[in-house]
Amino acid sequence: MSQAQQALGIHPSAVASGPDGSDAVKKILGAVTTVTTGVAELRNRGYGTGHGAAGARVGLRARHAHLAVNAAVTWCYFMLDTLADPDARWKQAGGSP
C-alpha cells in the first residue's frame, strides 16, 4: 500500500505543505496509511478470511468491522480518484503507477 502511494506521489513523506502552508493533508494521508496497516494486522490475526481463524474470534464487534471497512473504502476511493485525476503529480511527471 505504501508503494502504491509512493508511485502516485501521495505518500505522506512525498507530500509538501498545502497551499495554505499547513500540513493538514499530509497528516490525513499519514492517518490513512496507518489505517491500511491496521486493517492488514486484523486480517493477519485471523479476523479476516485470508488466513482463517485460529480460534474463536473474541473482542471485536460489528462496529469494529464497519470501522475497518469504511476506513479501507476511504483509502481506495482516494487512490482511484488520484489515478483518474488528469492533474495528478504522477501524470504530470510522465510516469505510470
N, CA, C and O atoms as a printed pandas DataFrame, in Angstrom:
     atom_number atom_name residue_name chain_id  residue_number  x_coord  y_coord  z_coord
0              1         N          MET        A               1    0.815   -1.173    0.000
1              2        CA          MET        A               1    0.000    0.000    0.000
2              3         C          MET        A               1    0.870    1.252    0.000
3              4         O          MET        A               1    0.577    2.237   -0.679
4              5         N          SER        A               2    1.929    1.188    0.767
5              6        CA          SER        A               2    2.853    2.316    0.816
6              7         C          SER        A               2    3.513    2.526   -0.547
7              8         O          SER        A               2    3.711    3.661   -0.980
8              9         N          GLN        A               3    3.848    1.431   -1.213
9             10        CA          GLN        A               3    4.463    1.532   -2.544
10            11         C          GLN        A               3    3.511    2.166   -3.541
11            12         O          GLN        A               3    3.934    2.952   -4.389
12            13         N          ALA        A               4    2.239    1.838   -3.450
13            14        CA          ALA        A               4    1.249    2.431   -4.350
14            15         C          ALA        A               4    1.142    3.930   -4.115
15            16         O          ALA        A               4    1.073    4.710   -5.065
16            17         N          GLN        A               5    1.128    4.330   -2.851
17            18        CA          GLN        A               5    1.056    5.756   -2.540
18            19         C          GLN        A               5    2.318    6.474   -3.024
19            20         O          GLN        A               5    2.234    7.593   -3.530
20            21         N          GLN        A               6    3.463    5.853   -2.876
21            22        CA          GLN        A               6    4.704    6.469   -3.342
22            23         C          GLN        A               6    4.694    6.609   -4.858
23            24         O          GLN        A               6    5.109    7.641   -5.385
24            25         N          ALA        A               7    4.225    5.588   -5.563
25            26        CA          ALA        A               7    4.181    5.640   -7.028
26            27         C          ALA        A               7    3.280    6.762   -7.529
27            28         O          ALA        A               7    3.532    7.344   -8.583
28            29         N          LEU        A               8    2.233    7.061   -6.773
29            30        CA          LEU        A               8    1.303    8.113   -7.168
30            31         C          LEU        A               8    1.672    9.481   -6.591
31            32         O          LEU        A               8    0.988   10.472   -6.845
32            33         N          GLY        A               9    2.741    9.527   -5.826
33            34        CA          GLY        A               9    3.177   10.794   -5.250
34            35         C          GLY        A               9    2.291   11.300   -4.135
35            36         O          GLY        A               9    2.234   12.504   -3.883
36            37         N          ILE        A              10    1.596   10.393   -3.461
37            38        CA          ILE        A              10    0.694   10.800   -2.384
38            39         C          ILE        A              10    1.064   10.176   -1.040
39            40         O          ILE        A              10    0.257   10.181   -0.110
40            41         N          HIS        A              11    2.267    9.644   -0.934
41            42        CA          HIS        A              11    2.734    9.138    0.356
42            43         C          HIS        A              11    3.042   10.346    1.239
43            44         O          HIS        A              11    3.570   11.342    0.744
44            45         N          PRO        A              12    2.728   10.282    2.519
45            46        CA          PRO        A              12    2.955   11.441    3.387
46            47         C          PRO        A              12    4.386   11.984    3.329
47            48         O          PRO        A              12    4.597   13.187    3.483
48            49         N          SER        A              13    5.358   11.115    3.111
49            50        CA          SER        A              13    6.745   11.574    3.064
50            51         C          SER        A              13    7.060   12.334    1.787
51            52         O          SER        A              13    8.076   13.025    1.711
52            53         N          ALA        A              14    6.192   12.214    0.773
53            54        CA          ALA        A              14    6.442   12.864   -0.511
54            55         C          ALA        A              14    5.594   14.109   -0.736
55            56         O          ALA        A              14    5.760   14.811   -1.734
56            57         N          VAL        A              15    4.684   14.378    0.195
57            58        CA          VAL        A              15    3.748   15.483    0.016
58            59         C          VAL        A              15    4.267   16.724    0.743
59            60         O          VAL        A              15    4.627   16.667    1.919
60            61         N          ALA        A              16    4.296   17.830    0.028
61            62        CA          ALA        A              16    4.719   19.096    0.630
62            63         C          ALA        A              16    3.558   19.726    1.382
63            64         O          ALA        A              16    2.422   19.259    1.298
64            65         N          SER        A              17    3.848   20.767    2.099
65            66        CA          SER        A              17    2.791   21.506    2.791
66            67         C          SER        A              17    1.765   21.993    1.784
67            68         O          SER        A              17    2.086   22.231    0.620
68            69         N          GLY        A              18    0.545   22.137    2.234
69            70        CA          GLY        A              18   -0.538   22.584    1.363
70            71         C          GLY        A              18   -0.385   24.045    0.980
71            72         O          GLY        A              18    0.503   24.737    1.478
72            73         N          PRO        A              19   -1.253   24.510    0.095
73            74        CA          PRO        A              19   -1.183   25.898   -0.357
74            75         C          PRO        A              19   -1.356   26.912    0.767
75            76         O          PRO        A              19   -0.939   28.064    0.654
76            77         N          ASP        A              20   -1.981   26.462    1.856
77            78        CA          ASP        A              20   -2.163   27.367    2.989
78            79         C          ASP        A              20   -0.991   27.287    3.970
79            80         O          ASP        A              20   -1.013   27.924    5.023
80            81         N          GLY        A              21    0.031   26.502    3.620
81            82        CA          GLY        A              21    1.213   26.380    4.458
82            83         C          GLY        A              21    1.074   25.374    5.585
83            84         O          GLY        A              21    2.003   25.194    6.372
84            85         N          SER        A              22   -0.076   24.714    5.675
85            86        CA          SER        A              22   -0.276   23.749    6.753
86            87         C          SER        A              22    0.065   22.338    6.281
87            88         O          SER        A              22    0.218   22.072    5.089
88            89         N          ASP        A              23    0.176   21.461    7.248
89            90        CA          ASP        A              23    0.455   20.055    6.956
90            91         C          ASP        A              23   -0.801   19.198    7.083
91            92         O          ASP        A              23   -0.700   17.989    7.289
92            93         N          ALA        A              24   -1.973   19.799    6.965
93            94        CA          ALA        A              24   -3.231   19.083    7.197
94            95         C          ALA        A              24   -3.381   17.884    6.268
95            96         O          ALA        A              24   -3.697   16.787    6.728
96            97         N          VAL        A              25   -3.160   18.073    4.971
97            98        CA          VAL        A              25   -3.322   16.954    4.031
98            99         C          VAL        A              25   -2.287   15.878    4.321
99           100         O          VAL        A              25   -2.592   14.687    4.267
100          101         N          LYS        A              26   -1.077   16.292    4.625
101          102        CA          LYS        A              26   -0.013   15.348    4.951
102          103         C          LYS        A              26   -0.407   14.500    6.171
103          104         O          LYS        A              26   -0.168   13.293    6.191
104          105         N          LYS        A              27   -1.003   15.127    7.172
105          106        CA          LYS        A              27   -1.441   14.412    8.365
106          107         C          LYS        A              27   -2.550   13.419    8.039
107          108         O          LYS        A              27   -2.550   12.297    8.547
108          109         N          ILE        A              28   -3.488   13.825    7.197
109          110        CA          ILE        A              28   -4.583   12.928    6.812
110          111         C          ILE        A              28   -4.032   11.738    6.035
111          112         O          ILE        A              28   -4.434   10.600    6.280
112          113         N          LEU        A              29   -3.119   11.988    5.101
113          114        CA          LEU        A              29   -2.509   10.889    4.346
114          115         C          LEU        A              29   -1.762    9.937    5.272
115          116         O          LEU        A              29   -1.794    8.722    5.077
116          117         N          GLY        A              30   -1.090   10.489    6.279
117          118        CA          GLY        A              30   -0.396    9.643    7.250
118          119         C          GLY        A              30   -1.364    8.775    8.031
119          120         O          GLY        A              30   -1.092    7.602    8.287
120          121         N          ALA        A              31   -2.491    9.354    8.408
121          122        CA          ALA        A              31   -3.500    8.599    9.152
122          123         C          ALA        A              31   -4.102    7.491    8.295
123          124         O          ALA        A              31   -4.332    6.382    8.778
124          125         N          VAL        A              32   -4.353    7.787    7.041
125          126        CA          VAL        A              32   -4.923    6.771    6.147
126          127         C          VAL        A              32   -3.916    5.644    5.916
127          128         O          VAL        A              32   -4.301    4.478    5.820
128          129         N          THR        A              33   -2.652    5.980    5.828
129          130        CA          THR        A              33   -1.617    4.955    5.684
130          131         C          THR        A              33   -1.601    4.057    6.919
131          132         O          THR        A              33   -1.435    2.843    6.801
132          133         N          THR        A              34   -1.771    4.641    8.092
133          134        CA          THR        A              34   -1.823    3.870    9.326
134          135         C          THR        A              34   -3.058    2.969    9.346
135          136         O          THR        A              34   -2.996    1.847    9.849
136          137         N          VAL        A              35   -4.160    3.444    8.814
137          138        CA          VAL        A              35   -5.383    2.642    8.737
138          139         C          VAL        A              35   -5.139    1.378    7.915
139          140         O          VAL        A              35   -5.559    0.291    8.312
140          141         N          THR        A              36   -4.468    1.511    6.784
141          142        CA          THR        A              36   -4.232    0.336    5.942
142          143         C          THR        A              36   -3.384   -0.700    6.675
143          144         O          THR        A              36   -3.583   -1.902    6.502
144          145         N          THR        A              37   -2.450   -0.240    7.483
145          146        CA          THR        A              37   -1.631   -1.163    8.273
146          147         C          THR        A              37   -2.493   -1.870    9.319
147          148         O          THR        A              37   -2.353   -3.075    9.533
148          149         N          GLY        A              38   -3.377   -1.124    9.964
149          150        CA          GLY        A              38   -4.265   -1.721   10.959
150          151         C          GLY        A              38   -5.201   -2.760   10.369
151          152         O          GLY        A              38   -5.430   -3.808   10.972
152          153         N          VAL        A              39   -5.737   -2.477    9.202
153          154        CA          VAL        A              39   -6.625   -3.443    8.539
154          155         C          VAL        A              39   -5.848   -4.713    8.199
155          156         O          VAL        A              39   -6.357   -5.819    8.385
156          157         N          ALA        A              40   -4.631   -4.564    7.706
157          158        CA          ALA        A              40   -3.806   -5.729    7.383
158          159         C          ALA        A              40   -3.498   -6.547    8.642
159          160         O          ALA        A              40   -3.483   -7.777    8.598
160          161         N          GLU        A              41   -3.254   -5.867    9.753
161          162        CA          GLU        A              41   -2.983   -6.575   11.008
162          163         C          GLU        A              41   -4.201   -7.368   11.479
163          164         O          GLU        A              41   -4.063   -8.496   11.953
164          165         N          LEU        A              42   -5.386   -6.785   11.349
165          166        CA          LEU        A              42   -6.600   -7.525   11.713
166          167         C          LEU        A              42   -6.721   -8.798   10.883
167          168         O          LEU        A              42   -7.027   -9.869   11.406
168          169         N          ARG        A              43   -6.479   -8.665    9.603
169          170        CA          ARG        A              43   -6.567   -9.822    8.707
170          171         C          ARG        A              43   -5.553  -10.884    9.106
171          172         O          ARG        A              43   -5.876  -12.071    9.163
172          173         N          ASN        A              44   -4.340  -10.458    9.379
173          174        CA          ASN        A              44   -3.276  -11.407    9.705
174          175         C          ASN        A              44   -3.461  -12.074   11.061
175          176         O          ASN        A              44   -2.878  -13.127   11.315
176          177         N          ARG        A              45   -4.256  -11.481   11.924
177          178        CA          ARG        A              45   -4.506  -12.071   13.246
178          179         C          ARG        A              45   -5.715  -12.991   13.246
179          180         O          ARG        A              45   -6.165  -13.428   14.305
180          181         N          GLY        A              46   -6.236  -13.284   12.079
181          182        CA          GLY        A              46   -7.314  -14.256   11.998
182          183         C          GLY        A              46   -8.708  -13.684   11.999
183          184         O          GLY        A              46   -9.678  -14.441   12.057
184          185         N          TYR        A              47   -8.845  -12.352   11.937
185          186        CA          TYR        A              47  -10.175  -11.760   11.906
186          187         C          TYR        A              47  -10.720  -11.672   10.491
187          188         O          TYR        A              47  -11.924  -11.494   10.304
188          189         N          GLY        A              48   -9.864  -11.791    9.504
189          190        CA          GLY        A              48  -10.301  -11.763    8.118
190          191         C          GLY        A              48  -10.467  -13.173    7.604
191          192         O          GLY        A              48  -10.318  -14.138    8.354
192          193         N          THR        A              49  -10.773  -13.295    6.334
193          194        CA          THR        A              49  -10.955  -14.619    5.749
194          195         C          THR        A              49   -9.691  -15.118    5.065
195          196         O          THR        A              49   -9.656  -16.254    4.591
196          197         N          GLY        A              50   -8.661  -14.295    5.005
197          198        CA          GLY        A              50   -7.450  -14.647    4.269
198          199         C          GLY        A              50   -6.634  -15.748    4.889
199          200         O          GLY        A              50   -6.055  -16.561    4.167
200          201         N          HIS        A              51   -6.566  -15.804    6.206
201          202        CA          HIS        A              51   -5.724  -16.800    6.859
202          203         C          HIS        A              51   -6.528  -17.792    7.686
203          204         O          HIS        A              51   -5.958  -18.739    8.228
204          205         N          GLY        A              52   -7.805  -17.604    7.792
205          206        CA          GLY        A              52   -8.642  -18.488    8.587
206          207         C          GLY        A              52   -8.479  -18.208   10.067
207          208         O          GLY        A              52   -7.426  -17.749   10.511
208          209         N          ALA        A              53   -9.489  -18.477   10.799
209          210        CA          ALA        A              53   -9.460  -18.191   12.234
210          211         C          ALA        A              53   -8.684  -19.273   12.965
211          212         O          ALA        A              53   -8.892  -20.463   12.730
212          213         N          ALA        A              54   -7.783  -18.855   13.857
213          214        CA          ALA        A              54   -7.023  -19.805   14.659
214          215         C          ALA        A              54   -7.845  -20.278   15.850
215          216         O          ALA        A              54   -7.545  -21.312   16.447
216          217         N          GLY        A              55   -8.850  -19.542   16.182
217          218        CA          GLY        A              55   -9.711  -19.893   17.306
218          219         C          GLY        A              55  -10.947  -19.018   17.255
219          220         O          GLY        A              55  -11.237  -18.367   16.252
220          221         N          ALA        A              56  -11.648  -19.022   18.343
221          222        CA          ALA        A              56  -12.853  -18.194   18.413
222          223         C          ALA        A              56  -12.458  -16.720   18.348
223          224         O          ALA        A              56  -11.489  -16.293   18.975
224          225         N          ARG        A              57  -13.207  -15.974   17.599
225          226        CA          ARG        A              57  -12.961  -14.536   17.480
226          227         C          ARG        A              57  -13.676  -13.833   18.623
227          228         O          ARG        A              57  -14.905  -13.843   18.705
228          229         N          VAL        A              58  -12.909  -13.237   19.484
229          230        CA          VAL        A              58  -13.494  -12.552   20.632
230          231         C          VAL        A              58  -13.026  -11.101   20.659
231          232         O          VAL        A              58  -11.947  -10.763   20.173
232          233         N          GLY        A              59  -13.868  -10.260   21.241
233          234        CA          GLY        A              59  -13.474   -8.878   21.466
234          235         C          GLY        A              59  -13.932   -7.895   20.412
235          236         O          GLY        A              59  -14.227   -6.744   20.734
236          237         N          LEU        A              60  -13.997   -8.311   19.174
237          238        CA          LEU        A              60  -14.408   -7.383   18.127
238          239         C          LEU        A              60  -15.882   -7.567   17.821
239          240         O          LEU        A              60  -16.415   -8.676   17.842
240          241         N          ARG        A              61  -16.519   -6.449   17.538
241          242        CA          ARG        A              61  -17.948   -6.441   17.253
242          243         C          ARG        A              61  -18.170   -5.957   15.828
243          244         O          ARG        A              61  -17.218   -5.617   15.125
244          245         N          ALA        A              62  -19.411   -5.926   15.412
245          246        CA          ALA        A              62  -19.748   -5.450   14.070
246          247         C          ALA        A              62  -19.289   -4.006   13.868
247          248         O          ALA        A              62  -18.886   -3.641   12.763
248          249         N          ARG        A              63  -19.343   -3.192   14.899
249          250        CA          ARG        A              63  -18.925   -1.802   14.758
250          251         C          ARG        A              63  -17.448   -1.692   14.410
251          252         O          ARG        A              63  -17.048   -0.776   13.693
252          253         N          HIS        A              64  -16.631   -2.622   14.914
253          254        CA          HIS        A              64  -15.214   -2.622   14.578
254          255         C          HIS        A              64  -15.013   -2.995   13.108
255          256         O          HIS        A              64  -14.158   -2.434   12.423
256          257         N          ALA        A              65  -15.812   -3.946   12.640
257          258        CA          ALA        A              65  -15.744   -4.327   11.232
258          259         C          ALA        A              65  -16.157   -3.158   10.343
259          260         O          ALA        A              65  -15.526   -2.900    9.318
260          261         N          HIS        A              66  -17.216   -2.454   10.736
261          262        CA          HIS        A              66  -17.662   -1.291    9.961
262          263         C          HIS        A              66  -16.577   -0.227    9.910
263          264         O          HIS        A              66  -16.341    0.374    8.862
264          265         N          LEU        A              67  -15.920    0.007   11.034
265          266        CA          LEU        A              67  -14.832    0.979   11.086
266          267         C          LEU        A              67  -13.713    0.596   10.114
267          268         O          LEU        A              67  -13.247    1.430    9.339
268          269         N          ALA        A              68  -13.291   -0.654   10.160
269          270        CA          ALA        A              68  -12.206   -1.115    9.291
270          271         C          ALA        A              68  -12.586   -1.034    7.821
271          272         O          ALA        A              68  -11.803   -0.557    7.000
272          273         N          VAL        A              69  -13.775   -1.494    7.488
273          274        CA          VAL        A              69  -14.219   -1.488    6.094
274          275         C          VAL        A              69  -14.362   -0.063    5.570
275          276         O          VAL        A              69  -13.884    0.245    4.478
276          277         N          ASN        A              70  -15.003    0.792    6.321
277          278        CA          ASN        A              70  -15.212    2.166    5.857
278          279         C          ASN        A              70  -13.898    2.928    5.731
279          280         O          ASN        A              70  -13.741    3.737    4.817
280          281         N          ALA        A              71  -12.959    2.683    6.629
281          282        CA          ALA        A              71  -11.650    3.323    6.526
282          283         C          ALA        A              71  -10.919    2.835    5.280
283          284         O          ALA        A              71  -10.292    3.627    4.577
284          285         N          ALA        A              72  -10.997    1.540    5.008
285          286        CA          ALA        A              72  -10.350    0.982    3.812
286          287         C          ALA        A              72  -10.996    1.519    2.540
287          288         O          ALA        A              72  -10.300    1.804    1.565
288          289         N          VAL        A              73  -12.301    1.656    2.540
289          290        CA          VAL        A              73  -13.005    2.206    1.376
290          291         C          VAL        A              73  -12.559    3.638    1.114
291          292         O          VAL        A              73  -12.378    4.030   -0.039
292          293         N          THR        A              74  -12.380    4.416    2.167
293          294        CA          THR        A              74  -11.905    5.793    2.011
294          295         C          THR        A              74  -10.554    5.807    1.310
295          296         O          THR        A              74  -10.341    6.595    0.389
296          297         N          TRP        A              75   -9.641    4.942    1.739
297          298        CA          TRP        A              75   -8.316    4.859    1.110
298          299         C          TRP        A              75   -8.454    4.459   -0.360
299          300         O          TRP        A              75   -7.802    5.045   -1.224
300          301         N          CYS        A              76   -9.287    3.480   -0.642
301          302        CA          CYS        A              76   -9.472    3.016   -2.025
302          303         C          CYS        A              76  -10.020    4.121   -2.919
303          304         O          CYS        A              76   -9.538    4.319   -4.035
304          305         N          TYR        A              77  -11.023    4.836   -2.434
305          306        CA          TYR        A              77  -11.583    5.935   -3.230
306          307         C          TYR        A              77  -10.530    7.001   -3.516
307          308         O          TYR        A              77  -10.454    7.522   -4.629
308          309         N          PHE        A              78   -9.726    7.320   -2.520
309          310        CA          PHE        A              78   -8.693    8.332   -2.737
310          311         C          PHE        A              78   -7.676    7.859   -3.768
311          312         O          PHE        A              78   -7.243    8.643   -4.613
312          313         N          MET        A              79   -7.297    6.608   -3.711
313          314        CA          MET        A              79   -6.345    6.063   -4.690
314          315         C          MET        A              79   -6.952    6.104   -6.096
315          316         O          MET        A              79   -6.281    6.506   -7.046
316          317         N          LEU        A              80   -8.203    5.695   -6.233
317          318        CA          LEU        A              80   -8.863    5.705   -7.543
318          319         C          LEU        A              80   -9.062    7.133   -8.049
319          320         O          LEU        A              80   -8.896    7.398   -9.240
320          321         N          ASP        A              81   -9.411    8.044   -7.161
321          322        CA          ASP        A              81   -9.546    9.453   -7.554
322          323         C          ASP        A              81   -8.213   10.008   -8.035
323          324         O          ASP        A              81   -8.170   10.777   -8.996
324          325         N          THR        A              82   -7.134    9.625   -7.379
325          326        CA          THR        A              82   -5.803   10.079   -7.786
326          327         C          THR        A              82   -5.440    9.525   -9.153
327          328         O          THR        A              82   -4.872   10.235   -9.982
328          329         N          LEU        A              83   -5.762    8.268   -9.391
329          330        CA          LEU        A              83   -5.489    7.670  -10.709
330          331         C          LEU        A              83   -6.277    8.377  -11.811
331          332         O          LEU        A              83   -5.783    8.522  -12.930
332          333         N          ALA        A              84   -7.489    8.813  -11.503
333          334        CA          ALA        A              84   -8.351    9.437  -12.513
334          335         C          ALA        A              84   -8.096   10.931  -12.682
335          336         O          ALA        A              84   -8.555   11.518  -13.662
336          337         N          ASP        A              85   -7.390   11.549  -11.768
337          338        CA          ASP        A              85   -7.169   12.997  -11.798
338          339         C          ASP        A              85   -6.171   13.365  -12.894
339          340         O          ASP        A              85   -5.005   12.980  -12.808
340          341         N          PRO        A              86   -6.599   14.103  -13.924
341          342        CA          PRO        A              86   -5.680   14.455  -15.013
342          343         C          PRO        A              86   -4.562   15.393  -14.570
343          344         O          PRO        A              86   -3.555   15.520  -15.267
344          345         N          ASP        A              87   -4.721   16.051  -13.425
345          346        CA          ASP        A              87   -3.702   16.967  -12.925
346          347         C          ASP        A              87   -2.843   16.368  -11.813
347          348         O          ASP        A              87   -2.066   17.080  -11.177
348          349         N          ALA        A              88   -2.980   15.073  -11.579
349          350        CA          ALA        A              88   -2.212   14.431  -10.513
350          351         C          ALA        A              88   -0.718   14.511  -10.810
351          352         O          ALA        A              88   -0.292   14.506  -11.965
352          353         N          ARG        A              89    0.069   14.585   -9.730
353          354        CA          ARG        A              89    1.519   14.729   -9.896
354          355         C          ARG        A              89    2.153   13.602  -10.695
355          356         O          ARG        A              89    3.064   13.847  -11.486
356          357         N          TRP        A              90    1.689   12.370  -10.503
357          358        CA          TRP        A              90    2.324   11.262  -11.202
358          359         C          TRP        A              90    2.087   11.354  -12.712
359          360         O          TRP        A              90    2.917   10.894  -13.496
360          361         N          LYS        A              91    0.956   11.948  -13.126
361          362        CA          LYS        A              91    0.695   12.119  -14.560
362          363         C          LYS        A              91    1.521   13.275  -15.117
363          364         O          LYS        A              91    1.998   13.209  -16.250
364          365         N          GLN        A              92    1.689   14.318  -14.336
365          366        CA          GLN        A              92    2.469   15.465  -14.797
366          367         C          GLN        A              92    3.936   15.106  -14.950
367          368         O          GLN        A              92    4.641   15.683  -15.778
368          369         N          ALA        A              93    4.389   14.162  -14.158
369          370        CA          ALA        A              93    5.792   13.726  -14.233
370          371         C          ALA        A              93    6.014   12.766  -15.386
371          372         O          ALA        A              93    7.147   12.358  -15.641
372          373         N          GLY        A              94    4.945   12.398  -16.091
373          374        CA          GLY        A              94    5.061   11.489  -17.226
374          375         C          GLY        A              94    5.253   10.032  -16.822
375          376         O          GLY        A              94    5.634    9.190  -17.635
376          377         N          GLY        A              95    4.982    9.755  -15.559
377          378        CA          GLY        A              95    5.168    8.386  -15.075
378          379         C          GLY        A              95    3.925    7.562  -15.202
379          380         O          GLY        A              95    2.885    8.020  -15.675
380          381         N          SER        A              96    4.056    6.347  -14.773
381          382        CA          SER        A              96    2.897    5.472  -14.700
382          383         C          SER        A              96    2.958    4.794  -13.337
383          384         O          SER        A              96    4.042    4.529  -12.817
384          385         N          PRO        A              97    1.805    4.520  -12.768
385          386        CA          PRO        A              97    1.793    3.923  -11.421
386          387         C          PRO        A              97    2.336    2.518  -11.420
387          388         O          PRO        A              97    2.394    1.879  -10.369
